[in-house]
mmCIF file of C-alpha atoms and ligand atoms in Angstrom:
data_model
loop_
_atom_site.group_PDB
_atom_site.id
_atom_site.type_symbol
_atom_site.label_atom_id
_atom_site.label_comp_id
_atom_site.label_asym_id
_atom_site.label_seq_id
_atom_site.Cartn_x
_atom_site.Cartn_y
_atom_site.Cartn_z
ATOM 1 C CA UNK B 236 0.000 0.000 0.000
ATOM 2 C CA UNK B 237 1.803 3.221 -1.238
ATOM 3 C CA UNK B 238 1.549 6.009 2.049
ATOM 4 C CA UNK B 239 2.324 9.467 1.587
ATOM 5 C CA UNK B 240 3.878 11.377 4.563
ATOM 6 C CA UNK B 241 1.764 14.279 6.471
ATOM 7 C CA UNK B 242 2.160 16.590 9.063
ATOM 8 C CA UNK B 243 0.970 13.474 11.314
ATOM 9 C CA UNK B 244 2.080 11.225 9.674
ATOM 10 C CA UNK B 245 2.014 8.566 6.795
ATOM 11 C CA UNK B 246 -1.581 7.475 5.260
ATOM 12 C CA UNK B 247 -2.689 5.379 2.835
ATOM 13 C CA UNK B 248 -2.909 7.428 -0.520
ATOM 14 C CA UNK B 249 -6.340 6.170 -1.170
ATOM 15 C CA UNK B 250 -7.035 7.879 1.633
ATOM 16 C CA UNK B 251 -5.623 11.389 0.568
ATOM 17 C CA UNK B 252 -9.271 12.305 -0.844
ATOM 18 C CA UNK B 253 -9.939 15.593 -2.241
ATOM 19 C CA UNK B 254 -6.682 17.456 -2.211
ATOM 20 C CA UNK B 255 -5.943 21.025 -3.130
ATOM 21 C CA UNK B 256 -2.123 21.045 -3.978
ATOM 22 C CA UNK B 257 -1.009 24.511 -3.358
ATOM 23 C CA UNK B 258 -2.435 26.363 0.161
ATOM 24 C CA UNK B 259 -0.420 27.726 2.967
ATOM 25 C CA UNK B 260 -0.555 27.508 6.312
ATOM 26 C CA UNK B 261 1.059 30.179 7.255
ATOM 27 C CA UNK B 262 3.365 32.465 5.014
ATOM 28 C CA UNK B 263 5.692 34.953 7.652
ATOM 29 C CA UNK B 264 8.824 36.074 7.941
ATOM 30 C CA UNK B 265 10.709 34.984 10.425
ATOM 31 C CA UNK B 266 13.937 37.307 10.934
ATOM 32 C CA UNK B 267 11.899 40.291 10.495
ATOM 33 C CA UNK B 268 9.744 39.311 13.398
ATOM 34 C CA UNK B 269 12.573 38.178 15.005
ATOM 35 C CA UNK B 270 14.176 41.708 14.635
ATOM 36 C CA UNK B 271 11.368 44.050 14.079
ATOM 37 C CA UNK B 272 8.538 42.262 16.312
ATOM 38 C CA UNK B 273 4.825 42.247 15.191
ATOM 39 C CA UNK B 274 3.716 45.470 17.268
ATOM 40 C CA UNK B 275 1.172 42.789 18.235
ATOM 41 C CA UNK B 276 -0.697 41.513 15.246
ATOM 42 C CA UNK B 277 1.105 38.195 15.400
ATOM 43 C CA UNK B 278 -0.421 36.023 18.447
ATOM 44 C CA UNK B 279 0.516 32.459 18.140
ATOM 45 C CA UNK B 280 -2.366 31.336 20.452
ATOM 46 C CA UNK B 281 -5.265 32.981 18.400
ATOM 47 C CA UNK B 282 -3.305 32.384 14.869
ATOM 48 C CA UNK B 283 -3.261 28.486 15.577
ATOM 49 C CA UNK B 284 -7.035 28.579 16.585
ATOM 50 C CA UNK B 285 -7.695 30.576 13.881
ATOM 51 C CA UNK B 286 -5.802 28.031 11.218
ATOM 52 C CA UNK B 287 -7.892 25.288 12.486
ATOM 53 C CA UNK B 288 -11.114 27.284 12.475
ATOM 54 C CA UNK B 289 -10.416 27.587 8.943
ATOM 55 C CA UNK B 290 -9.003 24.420 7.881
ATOM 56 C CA UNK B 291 -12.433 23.070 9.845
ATOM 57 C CA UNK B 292 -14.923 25.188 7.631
ATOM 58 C CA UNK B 293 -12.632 23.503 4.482
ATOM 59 C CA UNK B 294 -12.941 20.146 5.647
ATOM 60 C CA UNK B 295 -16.864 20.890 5.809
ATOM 61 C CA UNK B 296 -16.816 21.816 2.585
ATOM 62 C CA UNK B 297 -15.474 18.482 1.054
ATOM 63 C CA UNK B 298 -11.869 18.619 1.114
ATOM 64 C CA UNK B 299 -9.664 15.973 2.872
ATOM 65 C CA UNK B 300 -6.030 17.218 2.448
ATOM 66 C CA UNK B 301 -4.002 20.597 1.648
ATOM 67 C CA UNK B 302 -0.974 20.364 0.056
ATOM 68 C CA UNK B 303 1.812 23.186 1.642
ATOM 69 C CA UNK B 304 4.734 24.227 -0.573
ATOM 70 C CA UNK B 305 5.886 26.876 2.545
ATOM 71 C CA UNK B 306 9.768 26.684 2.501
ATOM 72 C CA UNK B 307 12.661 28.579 3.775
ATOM 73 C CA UNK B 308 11.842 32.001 1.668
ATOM 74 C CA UNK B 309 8.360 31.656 2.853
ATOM 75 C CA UNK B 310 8.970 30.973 6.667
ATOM 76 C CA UNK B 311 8.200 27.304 7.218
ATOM 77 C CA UNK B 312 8.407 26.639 10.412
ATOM 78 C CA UNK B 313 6.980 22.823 11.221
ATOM 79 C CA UNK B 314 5.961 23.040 15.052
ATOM 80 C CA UNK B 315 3.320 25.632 14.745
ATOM 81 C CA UNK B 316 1.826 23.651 11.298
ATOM 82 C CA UNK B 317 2.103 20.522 13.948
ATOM 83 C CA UNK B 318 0.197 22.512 16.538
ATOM 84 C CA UNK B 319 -2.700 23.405 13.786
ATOM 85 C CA UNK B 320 -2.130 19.397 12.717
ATOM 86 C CA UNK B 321 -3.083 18.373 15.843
ATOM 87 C CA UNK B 322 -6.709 19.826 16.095
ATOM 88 C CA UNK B 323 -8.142 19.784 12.834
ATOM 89 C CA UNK B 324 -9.184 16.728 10.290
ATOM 90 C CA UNK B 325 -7.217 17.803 7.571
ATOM 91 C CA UNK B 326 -4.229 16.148 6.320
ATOM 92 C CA UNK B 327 -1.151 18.493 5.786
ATOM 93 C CA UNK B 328 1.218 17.776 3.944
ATOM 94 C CA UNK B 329 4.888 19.541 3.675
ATOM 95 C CA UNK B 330 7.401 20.003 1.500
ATOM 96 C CA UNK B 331 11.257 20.717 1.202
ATOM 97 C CA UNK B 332 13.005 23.546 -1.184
ATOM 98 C CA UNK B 333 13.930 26.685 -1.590
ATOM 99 C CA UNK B 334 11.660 29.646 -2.079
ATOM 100 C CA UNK B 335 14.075 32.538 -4.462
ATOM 101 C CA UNK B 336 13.439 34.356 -7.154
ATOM 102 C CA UNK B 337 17.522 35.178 -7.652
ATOM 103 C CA UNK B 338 19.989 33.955 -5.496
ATOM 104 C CA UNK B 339 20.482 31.309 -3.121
ATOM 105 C CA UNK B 340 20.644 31.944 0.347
ATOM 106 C CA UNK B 341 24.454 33.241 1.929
ATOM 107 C CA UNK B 342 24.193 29.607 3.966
ATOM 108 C CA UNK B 343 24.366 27.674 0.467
ATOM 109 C CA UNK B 344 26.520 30.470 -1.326
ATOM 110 C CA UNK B 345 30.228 29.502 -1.013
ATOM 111 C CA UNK B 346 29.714 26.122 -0.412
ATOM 112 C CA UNK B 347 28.942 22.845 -2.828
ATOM 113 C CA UNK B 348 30.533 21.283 -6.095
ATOM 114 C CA UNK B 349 33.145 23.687 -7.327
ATOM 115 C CA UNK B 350 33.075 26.271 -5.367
ATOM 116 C CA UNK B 351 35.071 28.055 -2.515
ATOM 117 C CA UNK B 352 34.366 25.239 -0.350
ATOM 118 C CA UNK B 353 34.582 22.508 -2.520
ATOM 119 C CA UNK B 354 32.205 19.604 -1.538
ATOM 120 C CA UNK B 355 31.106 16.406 -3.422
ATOM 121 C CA UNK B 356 27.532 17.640 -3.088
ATOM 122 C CA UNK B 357 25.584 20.306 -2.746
ATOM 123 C CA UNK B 358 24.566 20.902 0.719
ATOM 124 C CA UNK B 359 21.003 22.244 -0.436
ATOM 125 C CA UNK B 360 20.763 18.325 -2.052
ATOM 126 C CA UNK B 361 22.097 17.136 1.562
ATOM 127 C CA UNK B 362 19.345 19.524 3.582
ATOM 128 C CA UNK B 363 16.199 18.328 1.062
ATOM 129 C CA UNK B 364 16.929 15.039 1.352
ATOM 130 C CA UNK B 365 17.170 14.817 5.078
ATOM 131 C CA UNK B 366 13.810 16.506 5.453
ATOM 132 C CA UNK B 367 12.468 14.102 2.822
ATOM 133 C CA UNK B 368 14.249 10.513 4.146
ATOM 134 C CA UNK B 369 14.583 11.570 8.177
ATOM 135 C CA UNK B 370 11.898 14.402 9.028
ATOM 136 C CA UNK B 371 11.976 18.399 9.419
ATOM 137 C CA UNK B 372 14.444 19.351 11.910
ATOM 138 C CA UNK B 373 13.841 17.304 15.220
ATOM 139 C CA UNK B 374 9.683 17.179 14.596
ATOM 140 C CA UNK B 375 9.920 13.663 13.124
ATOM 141 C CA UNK B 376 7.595 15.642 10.255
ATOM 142 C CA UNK B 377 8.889 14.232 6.639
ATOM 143 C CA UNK B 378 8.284 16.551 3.460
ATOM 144 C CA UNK B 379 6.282 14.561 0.615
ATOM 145 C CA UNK B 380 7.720 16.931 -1.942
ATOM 146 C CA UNK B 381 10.011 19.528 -3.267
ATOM 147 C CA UNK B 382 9.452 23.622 -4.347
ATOM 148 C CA UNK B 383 11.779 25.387 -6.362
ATOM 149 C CA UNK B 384 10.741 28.385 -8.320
ATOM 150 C CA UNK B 385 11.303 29.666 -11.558
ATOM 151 C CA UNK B 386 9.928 33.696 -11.677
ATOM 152 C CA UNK B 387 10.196 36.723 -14.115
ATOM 153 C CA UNK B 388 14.144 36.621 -13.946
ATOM 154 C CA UNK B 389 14.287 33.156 -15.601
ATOM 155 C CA UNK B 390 17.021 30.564 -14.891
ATOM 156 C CA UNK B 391 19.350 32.925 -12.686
ATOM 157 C CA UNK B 392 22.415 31.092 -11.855
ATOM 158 C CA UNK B 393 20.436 30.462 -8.300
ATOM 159 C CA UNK B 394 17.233 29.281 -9.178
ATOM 160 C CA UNK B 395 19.130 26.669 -11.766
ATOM 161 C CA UNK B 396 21.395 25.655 -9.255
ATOM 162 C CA UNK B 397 18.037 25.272 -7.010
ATOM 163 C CA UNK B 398 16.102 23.211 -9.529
ATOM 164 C CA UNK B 399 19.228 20.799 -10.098
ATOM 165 C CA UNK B 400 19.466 20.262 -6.352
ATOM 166 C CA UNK B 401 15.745 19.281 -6.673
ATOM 167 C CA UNK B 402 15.843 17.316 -9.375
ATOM 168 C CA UNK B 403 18.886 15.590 -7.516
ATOM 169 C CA UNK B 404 17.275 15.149 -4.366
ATOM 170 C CA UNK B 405 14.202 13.749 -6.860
ATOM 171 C CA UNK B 406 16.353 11.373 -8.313
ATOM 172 C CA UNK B 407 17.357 10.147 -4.819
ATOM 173 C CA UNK B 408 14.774 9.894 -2.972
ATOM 174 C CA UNK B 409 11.251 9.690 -5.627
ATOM 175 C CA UNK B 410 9.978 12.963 -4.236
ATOM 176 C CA UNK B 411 7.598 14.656 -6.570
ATOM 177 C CA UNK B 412 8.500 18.462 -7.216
ATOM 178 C CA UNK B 413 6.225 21.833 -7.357
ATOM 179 C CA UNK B 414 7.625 24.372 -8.715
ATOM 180 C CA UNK B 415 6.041 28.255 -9.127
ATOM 181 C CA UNK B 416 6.295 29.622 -12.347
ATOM 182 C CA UNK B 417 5.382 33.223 -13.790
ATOM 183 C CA UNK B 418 3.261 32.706 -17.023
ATOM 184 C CA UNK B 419 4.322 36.189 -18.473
ATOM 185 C CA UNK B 420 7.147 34.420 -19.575
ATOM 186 C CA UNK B 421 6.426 31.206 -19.796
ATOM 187 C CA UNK B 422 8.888 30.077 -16.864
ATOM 188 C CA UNK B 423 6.992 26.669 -16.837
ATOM 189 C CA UNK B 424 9.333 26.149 -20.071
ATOM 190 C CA UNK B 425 12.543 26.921 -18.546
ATOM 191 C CA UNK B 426 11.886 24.634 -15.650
ATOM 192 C CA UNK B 427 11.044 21.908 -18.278
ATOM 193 C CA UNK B 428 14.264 22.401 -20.014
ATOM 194 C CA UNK B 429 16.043 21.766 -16.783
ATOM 195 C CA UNK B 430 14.200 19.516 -15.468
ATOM 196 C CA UNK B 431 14.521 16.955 -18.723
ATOM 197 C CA UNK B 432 18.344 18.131 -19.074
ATOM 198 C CA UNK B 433 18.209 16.201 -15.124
ATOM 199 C CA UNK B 434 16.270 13.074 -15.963
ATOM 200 C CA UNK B 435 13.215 14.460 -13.822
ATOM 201 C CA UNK B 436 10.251 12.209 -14.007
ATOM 202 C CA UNK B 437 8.028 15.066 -15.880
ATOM 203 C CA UNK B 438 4.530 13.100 -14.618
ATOM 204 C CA UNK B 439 5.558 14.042 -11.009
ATOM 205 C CA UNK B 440 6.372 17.646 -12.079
ATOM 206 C CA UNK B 441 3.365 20.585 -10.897
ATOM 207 C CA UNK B 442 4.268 23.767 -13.021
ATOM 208 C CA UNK B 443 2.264 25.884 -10.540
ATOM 209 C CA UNK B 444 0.828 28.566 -11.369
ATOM 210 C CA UNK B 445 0.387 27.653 -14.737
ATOM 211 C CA UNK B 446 -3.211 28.710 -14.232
ATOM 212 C CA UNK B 447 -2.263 32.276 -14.549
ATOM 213 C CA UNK B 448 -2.100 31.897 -18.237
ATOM 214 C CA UNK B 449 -4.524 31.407 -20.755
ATOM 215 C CA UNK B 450 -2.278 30.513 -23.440
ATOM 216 C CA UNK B 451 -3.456 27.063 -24.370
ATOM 217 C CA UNK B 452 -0.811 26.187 -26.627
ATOM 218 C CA UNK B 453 1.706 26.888 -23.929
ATOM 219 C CA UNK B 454 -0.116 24.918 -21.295
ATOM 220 C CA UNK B 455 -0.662 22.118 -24.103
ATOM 221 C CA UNK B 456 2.526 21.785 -24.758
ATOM 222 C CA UNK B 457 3.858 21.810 -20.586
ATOM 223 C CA UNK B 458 0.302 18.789 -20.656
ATOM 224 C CA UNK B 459 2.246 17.310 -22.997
ATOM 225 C CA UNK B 460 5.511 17.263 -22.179
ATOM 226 C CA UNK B 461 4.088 15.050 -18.859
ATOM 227 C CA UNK B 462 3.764 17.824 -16.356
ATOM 228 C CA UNK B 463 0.883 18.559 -14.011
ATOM 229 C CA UNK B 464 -0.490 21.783 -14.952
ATOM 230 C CA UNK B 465 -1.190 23.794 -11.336
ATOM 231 C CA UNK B 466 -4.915 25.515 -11.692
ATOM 232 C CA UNK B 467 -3.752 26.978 -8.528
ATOM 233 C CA UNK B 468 -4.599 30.338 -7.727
ATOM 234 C CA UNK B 469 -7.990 31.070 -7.964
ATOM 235 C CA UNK B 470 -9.461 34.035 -6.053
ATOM 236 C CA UNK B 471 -5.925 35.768 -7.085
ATOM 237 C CA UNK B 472 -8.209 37.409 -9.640
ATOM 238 C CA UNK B 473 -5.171 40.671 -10.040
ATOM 239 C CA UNK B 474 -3.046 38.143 -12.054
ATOM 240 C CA UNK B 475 -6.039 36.182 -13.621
ATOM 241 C CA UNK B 476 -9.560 36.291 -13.164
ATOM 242 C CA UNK B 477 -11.601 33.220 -12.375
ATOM 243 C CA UNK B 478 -14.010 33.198 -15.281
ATOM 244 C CA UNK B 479 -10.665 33.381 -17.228
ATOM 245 C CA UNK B 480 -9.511 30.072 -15.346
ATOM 246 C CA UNK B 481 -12.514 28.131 -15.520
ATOM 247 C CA UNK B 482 -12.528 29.071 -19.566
ATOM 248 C CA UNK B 483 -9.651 27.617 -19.875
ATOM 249 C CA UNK B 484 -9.863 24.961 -17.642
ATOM 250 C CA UNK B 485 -12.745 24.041 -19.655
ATOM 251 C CA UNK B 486 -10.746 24.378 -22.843
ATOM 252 C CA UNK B 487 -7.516 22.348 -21.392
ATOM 253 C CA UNK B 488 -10.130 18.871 -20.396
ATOM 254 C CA UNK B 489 -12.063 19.254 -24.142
ATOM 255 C CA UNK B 490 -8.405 19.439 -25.421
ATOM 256 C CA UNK B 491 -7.893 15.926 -23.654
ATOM 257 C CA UNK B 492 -5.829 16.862 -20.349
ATOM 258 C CA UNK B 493 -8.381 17.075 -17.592
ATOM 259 C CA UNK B 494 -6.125 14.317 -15.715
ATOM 260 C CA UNK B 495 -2.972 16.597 -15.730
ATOM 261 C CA UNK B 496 -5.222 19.842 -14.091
ATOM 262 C CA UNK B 497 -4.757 20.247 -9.927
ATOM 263 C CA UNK B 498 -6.352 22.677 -8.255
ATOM 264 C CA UNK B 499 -5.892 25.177 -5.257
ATOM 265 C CA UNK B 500 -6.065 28.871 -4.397
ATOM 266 C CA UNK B 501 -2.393 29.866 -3.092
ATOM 267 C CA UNK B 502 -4.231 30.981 -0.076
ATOM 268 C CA UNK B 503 -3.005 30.801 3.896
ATOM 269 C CA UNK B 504 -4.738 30.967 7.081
ATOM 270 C CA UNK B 505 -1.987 34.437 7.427
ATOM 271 C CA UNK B 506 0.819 35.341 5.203
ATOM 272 C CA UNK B 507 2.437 38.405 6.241
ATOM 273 C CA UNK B 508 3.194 40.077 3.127
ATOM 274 C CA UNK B 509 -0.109 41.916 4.646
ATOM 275 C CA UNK B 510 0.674 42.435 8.117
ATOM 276 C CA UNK B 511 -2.263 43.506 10.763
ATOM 277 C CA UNK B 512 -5.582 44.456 10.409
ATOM 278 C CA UNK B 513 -5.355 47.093 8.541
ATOM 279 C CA UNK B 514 -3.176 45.597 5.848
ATOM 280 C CA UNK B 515 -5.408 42.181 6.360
ATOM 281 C CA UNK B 516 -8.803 44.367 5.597
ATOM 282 C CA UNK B 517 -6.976 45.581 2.431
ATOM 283 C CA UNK B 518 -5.795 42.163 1.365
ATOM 284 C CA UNK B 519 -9.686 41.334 1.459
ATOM 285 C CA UNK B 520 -10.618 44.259 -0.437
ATOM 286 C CA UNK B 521 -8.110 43.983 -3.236
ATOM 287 C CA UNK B 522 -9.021 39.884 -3.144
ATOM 288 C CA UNK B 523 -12.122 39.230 -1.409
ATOM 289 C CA UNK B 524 -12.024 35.779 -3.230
ATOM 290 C CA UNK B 525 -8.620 34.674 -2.080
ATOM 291 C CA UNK B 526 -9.458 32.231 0.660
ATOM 292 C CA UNK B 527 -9.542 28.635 1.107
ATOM 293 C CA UNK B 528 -13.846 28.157 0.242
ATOM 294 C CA UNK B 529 -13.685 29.703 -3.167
ATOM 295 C CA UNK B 530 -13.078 26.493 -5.167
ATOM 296 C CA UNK B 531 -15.741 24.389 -3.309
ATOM 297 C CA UNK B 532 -17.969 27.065 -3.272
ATOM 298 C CA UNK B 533 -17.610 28.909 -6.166
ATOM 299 C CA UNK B 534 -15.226 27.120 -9.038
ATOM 300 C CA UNK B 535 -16.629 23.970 -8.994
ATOM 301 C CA UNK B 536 -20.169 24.779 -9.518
ATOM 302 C CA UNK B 537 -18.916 27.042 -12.266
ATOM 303 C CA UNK B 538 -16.913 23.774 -13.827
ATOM 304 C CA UNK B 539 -19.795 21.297 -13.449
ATOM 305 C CA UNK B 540 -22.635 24.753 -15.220
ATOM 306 C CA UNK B 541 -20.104 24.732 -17.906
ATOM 307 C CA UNK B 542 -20.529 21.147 -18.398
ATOM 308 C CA UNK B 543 -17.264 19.499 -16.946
ATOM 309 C CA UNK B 544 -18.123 15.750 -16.159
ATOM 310 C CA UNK B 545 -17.742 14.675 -12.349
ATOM 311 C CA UNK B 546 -15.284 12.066 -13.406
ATOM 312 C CA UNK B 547 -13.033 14.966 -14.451
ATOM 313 C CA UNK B 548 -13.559 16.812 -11.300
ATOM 314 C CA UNK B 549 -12.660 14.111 -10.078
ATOM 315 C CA UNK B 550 -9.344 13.623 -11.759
ATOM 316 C CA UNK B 551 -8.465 17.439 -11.009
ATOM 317 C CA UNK B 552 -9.359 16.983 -7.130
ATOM 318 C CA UNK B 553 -8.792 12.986 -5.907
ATOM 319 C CA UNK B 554 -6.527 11.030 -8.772
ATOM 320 C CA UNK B 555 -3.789 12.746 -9.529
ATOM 321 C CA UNK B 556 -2.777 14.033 -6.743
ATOM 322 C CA UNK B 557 -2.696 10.853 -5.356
ATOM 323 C CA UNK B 558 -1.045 9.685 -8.415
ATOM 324 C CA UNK B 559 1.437 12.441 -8.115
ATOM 325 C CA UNK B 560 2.412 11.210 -4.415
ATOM 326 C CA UNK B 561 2.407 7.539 -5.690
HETATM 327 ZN ZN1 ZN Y 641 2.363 29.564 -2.973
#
């Protein structure tokens, strides 16, 4: 019986059930509230009961498991998500990776293959693959997956060296990998390139954010090439509005690939790129539709007006993402 590993634990991946494959827990960071504080917006006690009283109201809605790309970039930080874990239904599951748009951190910087500390691997390669074999730190929590990203600067010299440590730790270990993508320029494509160049398997590759485009022949040909196409930020109607999505959603399953379509929001219970209530209020203004309900609520009744079978919802929601942690 394949298992997949969450928060709690490993399950049974028949029993992974509806599954959106790219929400956040929480997005904050760390050494600025380390340095700076929070001036009191952050409180762990009533942002833990407030993650659960959200992940709750999702569960009620139909959906068994969220899929968490948070990593360091993003402020992943295991005990808190273990904390939420604890007292809701939902299974969680984590990943390992590098969130940059550039450069990789100072840690990684002088030291790996060839450079001023010359080691036979790279110690980013080393780091993934402990969380993925051993567990997070000392939590015991093992990532399912890897996140790399690939934005409007293209294949820096940082985010290539990040994808190749994923695809390494990939090769090792089996780990599926997620990787953010900007559409403007097609970024899904330059991860491809490396990701084939590294003997990736390309059917346990998520180009997320692919959803921001409309292009169909450029989602095509990522379908094509293998890769699971991420439908994954809807209620993030600034970069592409969600009668836009479902269009093409619609478009992508006539053209054959409704089995290579996930779906998710890119939401969080907090992410601190809109710190305190006032910046929180504004986030809801700007996106009122950028929370965790707006699929089960609103997308999929579009999808199923429009015509989309239920099998094919069902593809997009239960079979391959179990597939892709198989
Ligand atoms: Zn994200």
């Amino acid at each position: 019986m394949p298992t997949v590993e969450t928060v709690r634990g490993p399950i049974d991946s028949a029993d992974l059930g509806a599954t959106l494959m790219h929400e956040h827990v929480f997005v904050l960071s760390t050494e600025h509230v380390q340095n700076y504080g929070t001036g009191g917006w952050w409180d762990e006690e009533e942002r833990v009961r407030d993650a659960v009283e959200k992940l709750d109201e999702l569960k009620s809605l139909g959906i068994d498991t969220i899929v968490d790309p948070t990593v360091w970039g993003l402020g992943r930080y295991i005990p808190r998500v273990q904390r939420v874990a604890e007292q809701t239904e939902i299974n969680i599951i984590v990943a390992s990776g590098l969130y940059t748009y550039d450069e990789v951190p100072h840690q990684y910087e002088h030291r790996g293959p060839g450079l001023l500390l010359d080691l036979p691997t790279d110690p980013m390669v080393d780091d993934f693959t402990r969380d993925i074999r051993d567990g997070i730190a000392d939590t015991g929590v093992k990532a399912a997956f890897l996140k790399c990203v690939v934005e409007a600067k293209g294949l820096t010299p940082g985010v290539e060296r990040t994808l190749r440590a994923c695809s390494a730790t990939h090769r090792a270990t089996g780990a599926p990998i997620t990787v953010h993508t900007s559409s403007h320029n097609q970024a899904g494509l330059l991860a491809l390139q490396v990701f084939r160049d590294e003997g990736v398997d390309l059917t346990k590759v998520v180009i997320g954010h692919a959803g921001d485009s409309n292009d169909l022949d450029y989602l095509s040909e990522l379908a094509e090439a293998g890769c699971l196409l991420g439908m994954d930020r809807f209620g993030l109607d600034i970069y592409n509005p969600t009668a836009n999505r479902v269009d093409t959603i619609v478009a992508l399953a006539e053209r054959g690939y409704a089995d290579r379509m996930v779906l998710a929001h890119d939401a969080s219970c907090y992410i601190d790129y809109f710190p305190g209530p006032d910046a929180q209020a504004a986030k809801e203004q700007i996106a009122p539709n950028w929370h965790y309900r707006h699929i089960s609520q609103d997308v999929l009744p579009m999808l199923r007006e429009r015509g989309v079978p239920e099998e094919q919802i069902r593809q997009m929601l239960v079979d391959t993402p179990r597939r892709y942690f198989e």
